[in-house]
Coordinates of C-alpha atoms in Angstrom, one line a residue:
X1004 CA 81.3 208.2 -194.1
X1005 CA 81.8 206.8 -190.6
X1006 CA 79.0 209.0 -189.3
X1007 CA 76.7 207.8 -192.1
X1008 CA 77.6 204.1 -191.3
X1009 CA 76.9 204.8 -187.6
X1010 CA 73.5 206.2 -188.3
X1011 CA 72.5 203.3 -190.5
X1012 CA 73.5 200.8 -187.9
X1013 CA 71.5 202.8 -185.2
X1014 CA 68.5 203.0 -187.6
X1015 CA 68.6 199.2 -188.3
X1016 CA 68.9 198.3 -184.5
X1017 CA 65.9 200.7 -183.7
X1018 CA 63.8 199.0 -186.5
X1019 CA 64.6 195.5 -185.2
X1020 CA 63.7 196.6 -181.6
X1021 CA 60.2 197.9 -183.0
X1022 CA 59.6 194.6 -184.9
X1023 CA 60.5 192.5 -181.8
X1024 CA 58.4 194.6 -179.7
X1025 CA 55.4 194.4 -182.0
X1026 CA 55.9 190.6 -182.2
X1027 CA 55.8 190.3 -178.4
X1028 CA 52.7 192.6 -178.3
X1029 CA 51.0 190.4 -180.9
X1030 CA 52.0 187.2 -179.0
X1031 CA 50.5 188.5 -175.7
X1032 CA 47.3 189.5 -177.3
X1033 CA 46.9 186.2 -179.2
X1034 CA 47.5 184.1 -176.1
X1035 CA 45.5 185.9 -173.6
X1036 CA 41.8 185.0 -172.8
X1037 CA 41.1 188.7 -171.9
X1038 CA 41.8 191.1 -174.7
X1039 CA 44.0 194.1 -173.5
X1040 CA 44.8 197.2 -175.4
X1041 CA 46.0 200.3 -173.6
X1042 CA 45.1 198.7 -170.3
X1043 CA 41.5 198.1 -171.4
X1044 CA 40.0 194.7 -170.6
X1045 CA 37.4 193.6 -173.0
X1046 CA 35.0 190.9 -171.8
X1047 CA 32.4 188.9 -173.9
X1048 CA 29.2 188.1 -172.1
X1049 CA 26.1 186.2 -173.5
X1050 CA 22.5 185.4 -172.8
X1051 CA 20.1 183.3 -174.8
X1052 CA 17.2 185.5 -174.2
X1053 CA 16.1 188.6 -176.3
X1054 CA 17.1 192.1 -175.6
X1055 CA 14.1 193.1 -173.6
X1056 CA 14.2 190.1 -171.2
X1057 CA 15.1 190.9 -167.5
X1058 CA 18.3 188.7 -167.6
X1059 CA 19.7 190.4 -170.6
X1060 CA 18.9 193.8 -169.2
X1061 CA 20.6 192.7 -166.0
X1062 CA 23.9 191.8 -167.9
X1063 CA 23.7 195.2 -169.7
X1064 CA 23.3 197.0 -166.4
X1065 CA 26.4 195.1 -165.0
X1066 CA 28.3 196.2 -168.1
X1067 CA 27.4 199.8 -167.5
X1068 CA 28.5 199.6 -163.8
X1069 CA 31.8 198.0 -164.8
X1070 CA 32.7 200.6 -167.4
X1071 CA 31.7 203.5 -165.1
X1072 CA 33.4 202.2 -162.0
X1073 CA 36.5 201.2 -163.7
X1074 CA 36.8 204.5 -165.6
X1075 CA 36.8 202.6 -168.9
X1076 CA 39.3 200.0 -167.8
X1077 CA 36.8 197.1 -168.1
X1078 CA 34.4 196.9 -171.0
X1079 CA 31.8 194.2 -171.3
X1080 CA 30.0 193.5 -174.6
X1081 CA 26.6 191.6 -174.2
X1082 CA 25.4 189.3 -177.0
X1083 CA 21.8 188.4 -176.6
X1084 CA 19.3 186.0 -178.4
X1085 CA 21.7 183.1 -178.3
X1086 CA 24.0 184.8 -180.9
X1087 CA 27.0 183.0 -179.3
X1088 CA 25.1 179.7 -178.7
X1089 CA 22.8 178.3 -176.1
X1090 CA 23.0 176.0 -173.2
X1091 CA 25.9 173.6 -173.7
X1092 CA 27.5 176.0 -176.3
X1093 CA 27.7 178.7 -173.6
X1094 CA 29.2 176.2 -171.0
X1095 CA 31.8 174.7 -173.4
X1096 CA 33.0 178.1 -174.6
X1097 CA 33.1 179.5 -171.0
X1098 CA 35.0 176.5 -169.8
X1099 CA 37.8 176.8 -172.3
X1100 CA 37.9 180.6 -172.1
X1101 CA 36.8 181.6 -175.5
X1102 CA 33.7 183.1 -173.8
X1103 CA 34.2 185.2 -170.6
X1104 CA 30.8 185.5 -169.0
X1105 CA 27.6 183.6 -169.4
X1106 CA 24.0 183.7 -167.9
X1107 CA 22.9 180.1 -167.5
X1108 CA 20.3 178.3 -165.6
X1109 CA 21.2 176.2 -162.5
X1110 CA 19.5 173.2 -164.2
X1111 CA 22.2 173.3 -166.8
X1112 CA 24.9 173.2 -164.3
X1113 CA 24.1 170.2 -162.2
X1114 CA 26.3 167.9 -164.2
X1115 CA 29.3 170.2 -163.2
X1116 CA 28.4 170.5 -159.5
X1117 CA 26.0 167.8 -158.2
X1118 CA 25.1 169.8 -155.1
X1119 CA 23.2 172.2 -157.3
X1120 CA 20.7 169.5 -157.8
X1121 CA 19.2 170.6 -154.5
X1122 CA 17.5 173.4 -156.3
X1123 CA 15.5 170.9 -158.2
X1124 CA 13.8 169.6 -155.1
X1125 CA 10.1 170.5 -155.2
X1126 CA 8.8 173.0 -152.6
X1127 CA 12.3 173.6 -151.2
X1128 CA 11.6 177.3 -150.5
X1129 CA 8.9 178.7 -148.4
X1130 CA 8.6 181.7 -150.5
X1131 CA 10.7 184.2 -152.7
X1132 CA 12.1 186.0 -149.6
X1133 CA 13.3 182.6 -148.2
X1134 CA 14.9 181.7 -151.5
X1135 CA 16.9 184.9 -151.8
X1136 CA 18.1 184.7 -148.1
X1137 CA 19.6 181.3 -149.1
X1138 CA 21.0 182.4 -152.5
X1139 CA 22.5 185.6 -151.0
X1140 CA 24.0 183.9 -148.1
X1141 CA 26.8 181.4 -147.2
X1142 CA 24.8 178.5 -148.7
X1143 CA 24.4 180.1 -152.2
X1144 CA 28.0 181.1 -152.1
X1145 CA 29.1 177.6 -151.2
X1146 CA 27.0 176.0 -154.0
X1147 CA 28.6 178.4 -156.6
X1148 CA 32.0 177.5 -155.3
X1149 CA 31.6 173.9 -156.3
X1150 CA 31.7 175.0 -159.9
X1151 CA 35.4 176.0 -159.8
X1152 CA 36.9 172.5 -160.2
X1153 CA 35.2 172.3 -163.6
X1154 CA 36.5 175.7 -165.0
X1155 CA 33.8 178.1 -163.9
X1156 CA 33.7 180.8 -161.2
X1157 CA 30.1 181.6 -160.1
X1158 CA 29.5 185.2 -159.7
X1159 CA 26.0 185.3 -158.4
X1160 CA 22.3 184.5 -159.2
X1161 CA 19.5 186.1 -161.2
X1162 CA 15.8 185.7 -160.6
X1163 CA 13.9 183.2 -162.8
X1164 CA 10.7 183.1 -160.7
X1165 CA 8.9 180.0 -159.6
X1166 CA 7.5 177.3 -162.0
X1167 CA 3.8 176.4 -162.1
X1168 CA 1.6 174.0 -164.3
X1169 CA -0.1 175.0 -167.4
X1170 CA -2.5 172.6 -169.2
X1171 CA -5.3 172.0 -171.6
X1172 CA -7.5 170.8 -168.7
X1173 CA -7.8 172.4 -165.2
X1174 CA -5.5 171.1 -162.6
X1175 CA -6.9 171.7 -159.1
X1176 CA -5.1 168.9 -157.3
X1177 CA -2.4 166.3 -158.0
X1178 CA -5.2 163.8 -159.0
X1179 CA -5.8 166.1 -161.9
X1180 CA -2.3 165.1 -163.4
X1181 CA -3.2 161.4 -163.5
X1182 CA -2.2 160.1 -166.8
X1183 CA -1.4 163.5 -168.1
X1184 CA 1.6 163.9 -170.4
X1185 CA 3.6 166.6 -168.8
X1186 CA 6.7 168.3 -170.1
X1187 CA 9.3 168.8 -167.3
X1188 CA 13.0 169.7 -167.0
X1189 CA 15.3 166.8 -167.9
X1190 CA 16.3 166.3 -164.3
X1191 CA 15.8 163.0 -162.4
X1192 CA 14.0 164.5 -159.4
X1193 CA 11.7 166.7 -161.4
X1194 CA 10.7 163.6 -163.5
X1195 CA 9.9 161.7 -160.3
X1196 CA 7.9 164.6 -159.1
X1197 CA 5.5 164.1 -162.0
X1198 CA 5.3 160.4 -161.4
X1199 CA 4.5 161.0 -157.8
X1200 CA 1.5 163.0 -158.8
X1201 CA 0.4 160.3 -161.2
X1202 CA 1.5 162.1 -164.5
X1203 CA 3.7 161.0 -167.3
X1204 CA 6.8 163.0 -167.4
X1205 CA 8.3 163.9 -170.9
X1206 CA 11.4 165.9 -171.4
X1207 CA 10.2 167.4 -174.7
X1208 CA 12.8 170.0 -176.1
X1209 CA 11.6 173.5 -175.2
X1210 CA 11.0 174.5 -178.9
X1211 CA 8.8 171.4 -179.4
X1212 CA 6.4 172.2 -176.5
X1213 CA 4.1 174.3 -178.7
X1214 CA 3.7 171.7 -181.5
X1215 CA 3.5 169.2 -178.8
X1216 CA 0.3 170.9 -177.5
X1217 CA -0.9 171.1 -181.1
X1218 CA -0.5 167.4 -181.9
X1219 CA -1.6 166.1 -178.5
X1220 CA 1.7 164.8 -177.6
X1221 CA 1.5 167.0 -174.5
X1222 CA -1.3 167.7 -172.1
X1223 CA 0.6 169.9 -169.6
X1224 CA 3.9 171.6 -169.0
X1225 CA 5.3 173.8 -166.3
X1226 CA 7.3 177.1 -166.2
X1227 CA 7.1 180.7 -165.0
X1228 CA 4.5 183.2 -166.1
X1229 CA 6.9 185.1 -168.3
X1230 CA 8.0 182.0 -170.1
X1231 CA 4.4 180.8 -170.5
X1232 CA 3.5 184.1 -172.1
X1233 CA 6.5 184.8 -174.3
X1234 CA 6.3 181.4 -175.9
X1235 CA 2.5 181.8 -176.6
X1236 CA 1.8 178.4 -175.1
X1237 CA -1.4 180.0 -173.7
X1238 CA -2.9 179.7 -177.2
X1239 CA -3.2 176.0 -176.7
X1240 CA -3.0 175.6 -172.9
X1241 CA -5.8 177.7 -171.3
X1242 CA -5.2 176.9 -167.6
X1243 CA -2.5 178.1 -165.3
X1244 CA -2.3 176.5 -161.9
X1245 CA -0.1 178.5 -159.5
X1246 CA 1.7 175.7 -157.7
X1247 CA 5.1 177.4 -157.6
X1248 CA 6.5 173.9 -156.9
X1249 CA 10.1 174.8 -157.8
X1250 CA 12.4 177.8 -158.2
X1251 CA 15.4 177.3 -160.4
X1252 CA 17.5 180.4 -160.4
X1253 CA 19.8 181.6 -163.1
X1254 CA 23.5 182.1 -162.6
X1255 CA 26.2 184.4 -163.9
X1256 CA 29.4 182.5 -164.4
X1257 CA 32.8 183.6 -165.6
X1258 CA 35.6 181.4 -167.2
X1259 CA 38.1 180.6 -164.5
X1260 CA 40.7 181.1 -167.2
X1261 CA 39.6 184.6 -167.6
X1262 CA 39.2 185.1 -163.9
X1263 CA 42.7 183.9 -163.2
X1264 CA 44.1 186.7 -165.5
X1265 CA 42.5 189.5 -163.6
X1266 CA 43.9 191.5 -160.7
X1267 CA 42.2 191.2 -157.3
X1268 CA 41.0 194.8 -157.8
X1269 CA 39.4 193.9 -161.1
X1270 CA 37.9 190.8 -159.6
X1271 CA 36.3 192.8 -156.8
X1272 CA 34.9 195.3 -159.3
X1273 CA 33.2 192.4 -161.2
X1274 CA 31.9 190.8 -158.2
X1275 CA 30.3 194.0 -156.9
X1276 CA 28.9 194.9 -160.3
X1277 CA 27.3 191.5 -160.4
X1278 CA 25.8 191.9 -157.0
X1279 CA 24.4 195.2 -157.9
X1280 CA 23.0 194.1 -161.3
X1281 CA 21.2 191.3 -159.3
X1282 CA 19.2 193.8 -157.3
X1283 CA 18.3 195.6 -160.5
X1284 CA 17.4 192.3 -162.3
X1285 CA 15.2 191.1 -159.4
X1286 CA 13.1 194.4 -159.8
X1287 CA 12.8 193.9 -163.5
X1288 CA 11.7 190.2 -163.1
X1289 CA 9.0 191.1 -160.4
X1290 CA 7.5 193.8 -162.8
X1291 CA 7.9 191.5 -165.9
X1292 CA 6.1 188.6 -164.0
X1293 CA 3.2 190.8 -162.9
X1294 CA 2.7 192.1 -166.4
X1295 CA 2.9 188.6 -167.9
X1296 CA 0.2 187.5 -165.5
X1297 CA -2.1 190.3 -166.5
X1298 CA -1.4 189.7 -170.3
X1299 CA -2.3 186.0 -169.8
X1300 CA -5.7 186.8 -168.2
X1301 CA -6.3 189.3 -171.1
X1302 CA -5.7 186.3 -173.4
X1303 CA -8.3 184.2 -171.8
X1304 CA -6.2 182.1 -169.6
X1305 CA -7.9 180.6 -166.4
X1306 CA -5.7 181.2 -163.4
X1307 CA -6.3 178.5 -160.7
X1308 CA -4.9 179.0 -157.1
X1309 CA -4.9 175.5 -155.6
X1310 CA -4.3 174.2 -152.2
X1311 CA -0.5 173.9 -152.4
X1312 CA -0.4 171.4 -149.4
X1313 CA -2.1 168.7 -151.5
X1314 CA 0.9 169.0 -154.0
X1315 CA 3.5 169.1 -151.2
X1316 CA 2.0 166.0 -149.5
X1317 CA 2.1 164.1 -152.9
X1318 CA 5.9 164.8 -153.5
X1319 CA 7.0 164.6 -149.7
X1320 CA 8.2 161.0 -150.1
X1321 CA 10.9 162.1 -152.8
X1322 CA 13.0 163.7 -150.0
X1323 CA 13.8 160.3 -148.5
X1324 CA 15.1 159.1 -152.0
X1325 CA 17.9 161.6 -151.8
X1326 CA 19.8 161.2 -148.4
X1327 CA 22.9 162.8 -149.9
X1328 CA 21.0 166.1 -149.8
X1329 CA 19.5 165.7 -146.4
X1330 CA 21.7 167.9 -144.4
X1331 CA 21.8 170.6 -147.1
X1332 CA 18.0 170.6 -147.4
X1333 CA 17.7 171.0 -143.6
X1334 CA 20.2 173.7 -143.7
X1335 CA 18.1 175.5 -146.3
X1336 CA 14.9 175.0 -144.6
X1337 CA 16.3 176.2 -141.3
X1338 CA 17.4 179.6 -142.9
X1339 CA 15.2 182.4 -141.5

C-alpha cells in the first residue's frame, strides 16, 4: 500500500511538471515576436507586388539563402500581392512587430526619417552606378540607421529604377509641361519640381491614374518603365520621355522588436542574405526594365530622348529651398 501511494504521488508530481512546462512553453511562444519551435525561427515578410516582380523574387531569394545558410534554423515566408496590406499597413505592422520584414519604398519612409527626403531631390544622381555607390556605402547605411528610433531596422536597398514622364502629348522640354496636369509622388519637393517646370502637380492615388487619363483629369504622370507597362497606362498615354529625373529606391526593413530578439549570429545571417539578394534583385530589375521598354515600343509608345540639361536647369533653384540637405547633397554628389 505504501509503494502504491508513493507511485501515485510521483505520478501526480510528474504530471504537474509536464503541465507547468507546457504552460511556460505556450507563454513563451505567445509573447515572442519571432515564432520559435525546436530552435526554428519563423519570419513573415511581405511585398505589395505580384509573384513575378523583381522585388518579390528578391525576397524569395533572400528566404532561400537564409534557410540554406542557417541549416533550416531561419525560415522566412514571403507574402506577395499586398496579401498582408500595403504601404502604411506594412509599416504599422512592422513597427509593432506583428510583421517581421517588409519591402517598402523610401518615399513611404520619409515621415519616419526626414533625411530620406534627400532621395526625392530631382537629378540627385549622375547615373545608376553613382546611385549604388551611395546606397551601398556609408551614406546609404547612415540614412537607414535613422529609422531605428521609430521601430525599424533598415537591412538594405532594392532597385526601383529611375522615374521618367509619360503623357498624352509629347514632352521634349520643360515648356511642354506648361499647364499639364501631372501625377506625381505626394512629396513636397516632387510637387515643387512639377511647378518649376510649369506643370500642375496632382497626387492622384496610384490606382486612379488610369481612369484619370481616361476622364482627362490627368495629362501626364511619371514612373519607371516596368510600372508604366504593368499598369497599362500606355494604352492612354502614348509618349514616354526618358528624363530619369529621380531615382527612389526600395528598402528592406525588419521590425526592431523582431531584430532585438535575434542573436548576433542570426542578425549577421539576415544582413548578408539581404546584401546578396540585392545583387540578384538588381540583375532582375535591369532585365525587367529592358524587357518593359521593348514591350512598350511594341505597343506603339513613342520613346523620346530629350536634352536632360533643360530639365536640370528648370529644377536647379529647388536646391536652395532645402538648406537642411545642403551638406548631405554635397556629400552624395562628391561620391565617386
